[in-house]
Short mmCIF file of C-alpha atoms and ligand atoms in Angstrom, two decimals:
data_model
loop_
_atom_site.label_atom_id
_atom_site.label_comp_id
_atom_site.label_asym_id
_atom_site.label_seq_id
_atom_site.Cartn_x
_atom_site.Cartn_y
_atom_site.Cartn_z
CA UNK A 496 73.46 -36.95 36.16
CA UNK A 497 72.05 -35.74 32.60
CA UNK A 498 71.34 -37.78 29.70
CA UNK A 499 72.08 -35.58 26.63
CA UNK A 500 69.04 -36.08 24.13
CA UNK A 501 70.25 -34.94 20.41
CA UNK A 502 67.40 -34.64 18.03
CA UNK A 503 68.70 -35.35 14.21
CA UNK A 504 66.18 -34.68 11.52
CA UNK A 505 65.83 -37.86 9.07
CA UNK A 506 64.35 -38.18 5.93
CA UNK A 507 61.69 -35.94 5.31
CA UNK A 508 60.30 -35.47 9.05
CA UNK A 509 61.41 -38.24 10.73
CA UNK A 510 63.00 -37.84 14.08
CA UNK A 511 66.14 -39.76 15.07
CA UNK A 512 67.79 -39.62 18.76
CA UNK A 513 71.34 -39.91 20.00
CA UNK A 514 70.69 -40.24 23.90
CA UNK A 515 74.46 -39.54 25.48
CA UNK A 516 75.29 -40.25 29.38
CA UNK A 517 77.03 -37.25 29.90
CA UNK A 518 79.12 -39.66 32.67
CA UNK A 519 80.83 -42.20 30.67
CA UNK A 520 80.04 -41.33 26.77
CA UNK A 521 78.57 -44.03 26.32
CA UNK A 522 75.08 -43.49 23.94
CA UNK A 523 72.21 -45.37 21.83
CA UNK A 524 71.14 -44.66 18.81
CA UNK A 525 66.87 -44.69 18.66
CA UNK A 526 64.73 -45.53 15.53
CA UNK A 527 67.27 -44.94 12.95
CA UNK A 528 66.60 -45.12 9.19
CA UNK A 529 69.73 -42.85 7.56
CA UNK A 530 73.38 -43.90 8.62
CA UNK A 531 74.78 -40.94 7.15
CA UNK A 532 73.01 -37.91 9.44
CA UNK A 533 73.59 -40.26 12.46
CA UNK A 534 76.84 -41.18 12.34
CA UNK A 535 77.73 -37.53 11.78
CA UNK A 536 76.19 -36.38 14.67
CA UNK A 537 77.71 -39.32 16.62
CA UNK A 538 81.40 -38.28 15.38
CA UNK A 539 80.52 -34.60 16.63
CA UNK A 540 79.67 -35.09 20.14
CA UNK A 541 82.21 -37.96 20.89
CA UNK A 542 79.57 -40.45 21.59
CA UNK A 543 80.34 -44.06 22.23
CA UNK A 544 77.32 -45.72 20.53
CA UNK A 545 76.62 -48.90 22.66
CA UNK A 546 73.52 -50.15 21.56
CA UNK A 547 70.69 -49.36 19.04
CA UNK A 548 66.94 -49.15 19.97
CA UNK A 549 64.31 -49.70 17.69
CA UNK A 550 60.52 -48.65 18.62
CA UNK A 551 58.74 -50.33 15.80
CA UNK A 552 59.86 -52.38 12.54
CA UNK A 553 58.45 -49.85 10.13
CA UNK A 554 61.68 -48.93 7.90
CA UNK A 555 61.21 -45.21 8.15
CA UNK A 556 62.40 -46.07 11.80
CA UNK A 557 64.86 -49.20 11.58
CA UNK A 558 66.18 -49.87 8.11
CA UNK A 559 69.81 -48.20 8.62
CA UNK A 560 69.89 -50.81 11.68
CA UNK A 561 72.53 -53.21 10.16
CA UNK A 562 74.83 -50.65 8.83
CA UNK A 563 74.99 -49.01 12.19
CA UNK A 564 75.04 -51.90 14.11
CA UNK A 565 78.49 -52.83 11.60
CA UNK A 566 80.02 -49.34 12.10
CA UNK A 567 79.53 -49.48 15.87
CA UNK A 568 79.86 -52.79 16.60
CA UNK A 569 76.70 -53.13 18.31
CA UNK A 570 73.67 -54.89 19.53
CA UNK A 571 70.45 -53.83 17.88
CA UNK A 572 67.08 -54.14 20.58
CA UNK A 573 63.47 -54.50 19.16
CA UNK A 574 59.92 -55.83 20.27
CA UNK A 575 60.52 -59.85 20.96
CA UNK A 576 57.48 -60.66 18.47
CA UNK A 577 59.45 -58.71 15.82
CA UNK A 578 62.84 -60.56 15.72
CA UNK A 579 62.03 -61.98 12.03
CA UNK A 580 60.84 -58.76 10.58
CA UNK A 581 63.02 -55.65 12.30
CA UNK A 582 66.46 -55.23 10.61
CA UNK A 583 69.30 -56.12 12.14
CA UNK A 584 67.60 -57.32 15.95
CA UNK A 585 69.78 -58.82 17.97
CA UNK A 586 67.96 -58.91 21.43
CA UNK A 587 64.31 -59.46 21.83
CA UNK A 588 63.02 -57.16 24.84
CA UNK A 589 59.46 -56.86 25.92
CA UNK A 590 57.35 -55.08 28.91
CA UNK A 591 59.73 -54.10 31.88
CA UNK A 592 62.46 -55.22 30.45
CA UNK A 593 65.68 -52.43 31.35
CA UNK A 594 68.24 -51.40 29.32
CA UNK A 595 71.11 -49.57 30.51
CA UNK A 596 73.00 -46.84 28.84
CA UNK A 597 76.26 -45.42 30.93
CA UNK A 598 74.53 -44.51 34.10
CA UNK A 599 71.08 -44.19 32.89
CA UNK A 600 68.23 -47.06 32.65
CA UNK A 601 65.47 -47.29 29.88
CA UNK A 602 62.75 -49.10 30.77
CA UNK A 603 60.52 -50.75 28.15
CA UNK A 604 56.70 -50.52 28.09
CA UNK A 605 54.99 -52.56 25.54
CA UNK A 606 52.13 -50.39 23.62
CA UNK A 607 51.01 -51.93 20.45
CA UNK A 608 48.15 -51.20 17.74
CA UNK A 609 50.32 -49.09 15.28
CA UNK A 610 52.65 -52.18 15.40
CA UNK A 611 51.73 -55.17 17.06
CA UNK A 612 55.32 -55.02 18.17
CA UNK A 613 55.94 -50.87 19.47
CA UNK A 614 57.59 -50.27 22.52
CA UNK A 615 58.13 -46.68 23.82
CA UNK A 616 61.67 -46.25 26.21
CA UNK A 617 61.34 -44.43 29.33
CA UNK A 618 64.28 -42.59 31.03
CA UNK A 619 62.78 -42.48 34.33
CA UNK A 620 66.51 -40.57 35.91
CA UNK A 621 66.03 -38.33 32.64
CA UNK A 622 62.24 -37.98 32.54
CA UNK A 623 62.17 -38.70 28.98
CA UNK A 624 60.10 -41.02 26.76
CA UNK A 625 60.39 -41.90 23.33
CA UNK A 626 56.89 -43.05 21.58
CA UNK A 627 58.38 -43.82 18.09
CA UNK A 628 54.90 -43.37 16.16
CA UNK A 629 52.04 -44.45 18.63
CA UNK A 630 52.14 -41.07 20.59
CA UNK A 631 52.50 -37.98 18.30
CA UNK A 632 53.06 -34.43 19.65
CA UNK A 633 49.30 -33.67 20.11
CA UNK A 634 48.34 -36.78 17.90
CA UNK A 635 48.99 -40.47 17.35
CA UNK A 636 49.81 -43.28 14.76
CA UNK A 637 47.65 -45.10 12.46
CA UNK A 638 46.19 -48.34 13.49
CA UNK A 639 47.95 -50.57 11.34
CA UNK A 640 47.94 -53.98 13.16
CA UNK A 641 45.89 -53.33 16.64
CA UNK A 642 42.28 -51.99 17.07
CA UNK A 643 41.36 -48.85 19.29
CA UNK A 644 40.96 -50.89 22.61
CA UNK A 645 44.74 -51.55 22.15
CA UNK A 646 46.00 -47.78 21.65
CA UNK A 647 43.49 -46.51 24.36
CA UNK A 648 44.96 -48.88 26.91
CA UNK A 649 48.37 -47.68 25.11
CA UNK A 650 48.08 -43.59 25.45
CA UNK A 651 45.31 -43.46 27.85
CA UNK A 652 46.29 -45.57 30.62
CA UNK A 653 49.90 -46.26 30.17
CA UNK A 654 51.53 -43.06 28.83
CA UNK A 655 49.00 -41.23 30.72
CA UNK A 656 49.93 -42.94 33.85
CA UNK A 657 53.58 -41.18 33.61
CA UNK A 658 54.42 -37.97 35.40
CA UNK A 659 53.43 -34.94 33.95
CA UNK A 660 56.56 -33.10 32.95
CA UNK A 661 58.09 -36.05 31.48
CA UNK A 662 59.51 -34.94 28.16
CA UNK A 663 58.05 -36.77 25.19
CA UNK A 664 59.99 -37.28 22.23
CA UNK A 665 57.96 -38.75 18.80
CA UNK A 666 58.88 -40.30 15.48
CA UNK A 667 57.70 -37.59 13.50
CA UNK A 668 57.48 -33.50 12.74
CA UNK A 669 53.49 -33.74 12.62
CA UNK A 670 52.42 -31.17 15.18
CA UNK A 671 51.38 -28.48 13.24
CA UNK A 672 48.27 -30.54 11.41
CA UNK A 673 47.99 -32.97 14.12
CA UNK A 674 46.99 -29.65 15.93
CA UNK A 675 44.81 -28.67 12.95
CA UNK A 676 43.17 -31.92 13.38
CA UNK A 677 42.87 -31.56 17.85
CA UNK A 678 41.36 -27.96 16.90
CA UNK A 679 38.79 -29.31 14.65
CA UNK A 680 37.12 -31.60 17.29
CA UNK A 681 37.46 -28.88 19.96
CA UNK A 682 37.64 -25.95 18.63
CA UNK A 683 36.82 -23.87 21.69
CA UNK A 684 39.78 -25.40 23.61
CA UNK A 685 41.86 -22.59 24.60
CA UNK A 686 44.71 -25.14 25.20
CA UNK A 687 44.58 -26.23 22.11
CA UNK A 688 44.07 -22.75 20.08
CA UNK A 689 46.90 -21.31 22.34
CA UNK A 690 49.26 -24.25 21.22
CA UNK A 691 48.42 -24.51 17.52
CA UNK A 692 49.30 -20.22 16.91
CA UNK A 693 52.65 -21.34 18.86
CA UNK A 694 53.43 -24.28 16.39
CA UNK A 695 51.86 -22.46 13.69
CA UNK A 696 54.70 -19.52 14.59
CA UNK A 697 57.36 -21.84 14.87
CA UNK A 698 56.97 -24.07 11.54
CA UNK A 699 56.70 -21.20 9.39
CA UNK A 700 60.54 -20.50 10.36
CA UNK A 701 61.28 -23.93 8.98
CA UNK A 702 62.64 -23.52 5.36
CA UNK A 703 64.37 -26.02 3.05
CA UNK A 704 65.95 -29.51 3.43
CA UNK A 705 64.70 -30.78 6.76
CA UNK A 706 67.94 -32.58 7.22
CA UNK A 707 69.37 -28.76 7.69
CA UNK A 708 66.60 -28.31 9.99
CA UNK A 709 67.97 -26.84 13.98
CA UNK A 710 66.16 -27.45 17.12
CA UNK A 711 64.49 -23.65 16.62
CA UNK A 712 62.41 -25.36 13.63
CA UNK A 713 61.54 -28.26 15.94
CA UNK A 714 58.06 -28.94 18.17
CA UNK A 715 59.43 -31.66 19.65
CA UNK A 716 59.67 -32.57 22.63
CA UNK A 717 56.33 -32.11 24.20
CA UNK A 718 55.51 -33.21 27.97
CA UNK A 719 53.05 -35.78 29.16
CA UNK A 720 51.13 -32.65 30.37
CA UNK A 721 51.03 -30.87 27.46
CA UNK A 722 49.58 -34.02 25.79
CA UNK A 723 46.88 -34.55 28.31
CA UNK A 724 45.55 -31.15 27.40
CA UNK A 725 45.58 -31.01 24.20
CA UNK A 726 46.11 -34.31 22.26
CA UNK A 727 42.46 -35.79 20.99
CA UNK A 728 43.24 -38.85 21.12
CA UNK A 729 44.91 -39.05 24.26
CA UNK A 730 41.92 -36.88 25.29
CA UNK A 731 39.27 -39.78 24.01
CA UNK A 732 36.84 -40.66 26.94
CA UNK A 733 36.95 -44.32 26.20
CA UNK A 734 38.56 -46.74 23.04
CA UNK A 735 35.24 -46.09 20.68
CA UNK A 736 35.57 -42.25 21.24
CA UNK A 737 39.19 -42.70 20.61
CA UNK A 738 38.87 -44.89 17.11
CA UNK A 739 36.04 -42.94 16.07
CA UNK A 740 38.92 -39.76 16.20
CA UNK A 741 41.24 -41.96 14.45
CA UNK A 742 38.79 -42.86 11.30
CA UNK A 743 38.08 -38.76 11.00
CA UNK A 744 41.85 -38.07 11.24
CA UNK A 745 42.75 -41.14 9.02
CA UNK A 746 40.52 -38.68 6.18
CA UNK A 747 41.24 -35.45 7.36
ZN1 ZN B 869 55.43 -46.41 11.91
#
């Protein structure tokens, strides 16, 4: 049974995803803030969009909500605490909530401090998880509305606590200076060093309009694994460790 993740580039580096039960057709569109690119990808693979997923209310990530939720004909799920600020929510969901898609489940885990309101989607049948912008390939959001006692509980105890080759798909194209950043607070981490020359290699094939961009020009997605070994702040020995890393990268 495979869930068919499509990655479409939005606005300058944002990630949107088209998750597709391969089954029945039937697909949701996650953090979405360009109808055109979207509904273009969803008229070239056949998808029947059934529902809309929103990670956070920031409108890099939700604002084409109501005109897809229109074209579809669909509900649009957010963060309960967000339904008077997230465009377009229909359906409050919060911590274990599941969601189904076709034949496949996502199950909701609440991690807040970019937001007070993020929720990441975990495809336990797939062995996918979407972090929207509180777990970056190899970094992690700002702390916009939580403190660093919130985000360590977020990355280091409840992302950390899923299986290591689940597939981890962000909010944004970051990697290459998040990786910068990871090498300048351990820069004797082979991991890290070994990772960063492999982005490093793969950006520099990325040219032009990043809606253009193909999966070859893409770091994402990473694995829980690959995260415990070489994201800083998922690294962090405890939540003062982790916000002092988040003040340095906040000015780096
Ligand atoms: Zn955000």
């Amino acid at each position: 049974m495979t869930l068919r993740i499509e990655r479409i580039p939005t606005l300058s580096d944002n990630y949107t995803y088209l998750v597709v039960c391969d089954e029945t057709s039937h697909a949701a569109i996650i953090d979405a803030p360009e109808e055109g690119p979207v509904a273009l990808r969803v008229a070239q693979t056949g998808a029947q969009v059934k529902l809309i997923l929103s990670t956070h209310h920031h409108p890099d990530h939700s604002m084409a909500n109501p005109e897809l939720a229109a074209r579809y004909g669909v509900p649009v799920y957010g963060h309960v605490s967000d339904a008077n600020r997230m465009p377009g929510q229909t359906n409050g969901i919060d911590e274990g909530d599941e969601i189904r898609i076709g034949n496949h489940v996502a199950r909701v885990l609440y991690i807040p401090s970019h937001t007070m309101g993020h929720v990441a989607y975990v495809f336990d049948q797939a062995r996918a998880v979407f972090t929207g912008d509180m777990l970056f390939a190899a970094g992690c959001g700002r702390l916009f509305e939580g403190n660093a006692e919130m985000m360590y509980d977020a990355l280091c105890r409840k992302l950390a606590a899923l299986p290591n080759d689940y597939l981890v798909y962000c909010g944004h194209e970051y990697t290459e200076n998040n990786l910068r950043f990871a090498l300048s607070v351990e820069p004797e981490n082979p991991e890290i060093k070994e990772r960063y020359e492999a982005v490093r290699e793969l950006r520099a094939r990325a040219a032009g309009d990043w809606h253009d961009a193909t999966p070859a020009e893409m770091t994402i997605p990473s694995t829980i694994a690959l995260e415990k070994a070489t994201n800083p702040f998922m690294r962090a020995e405890d939540a003062a460790e982790l916000g002092r890393r988040r003040t340095l990268k906040d000015n780096f």
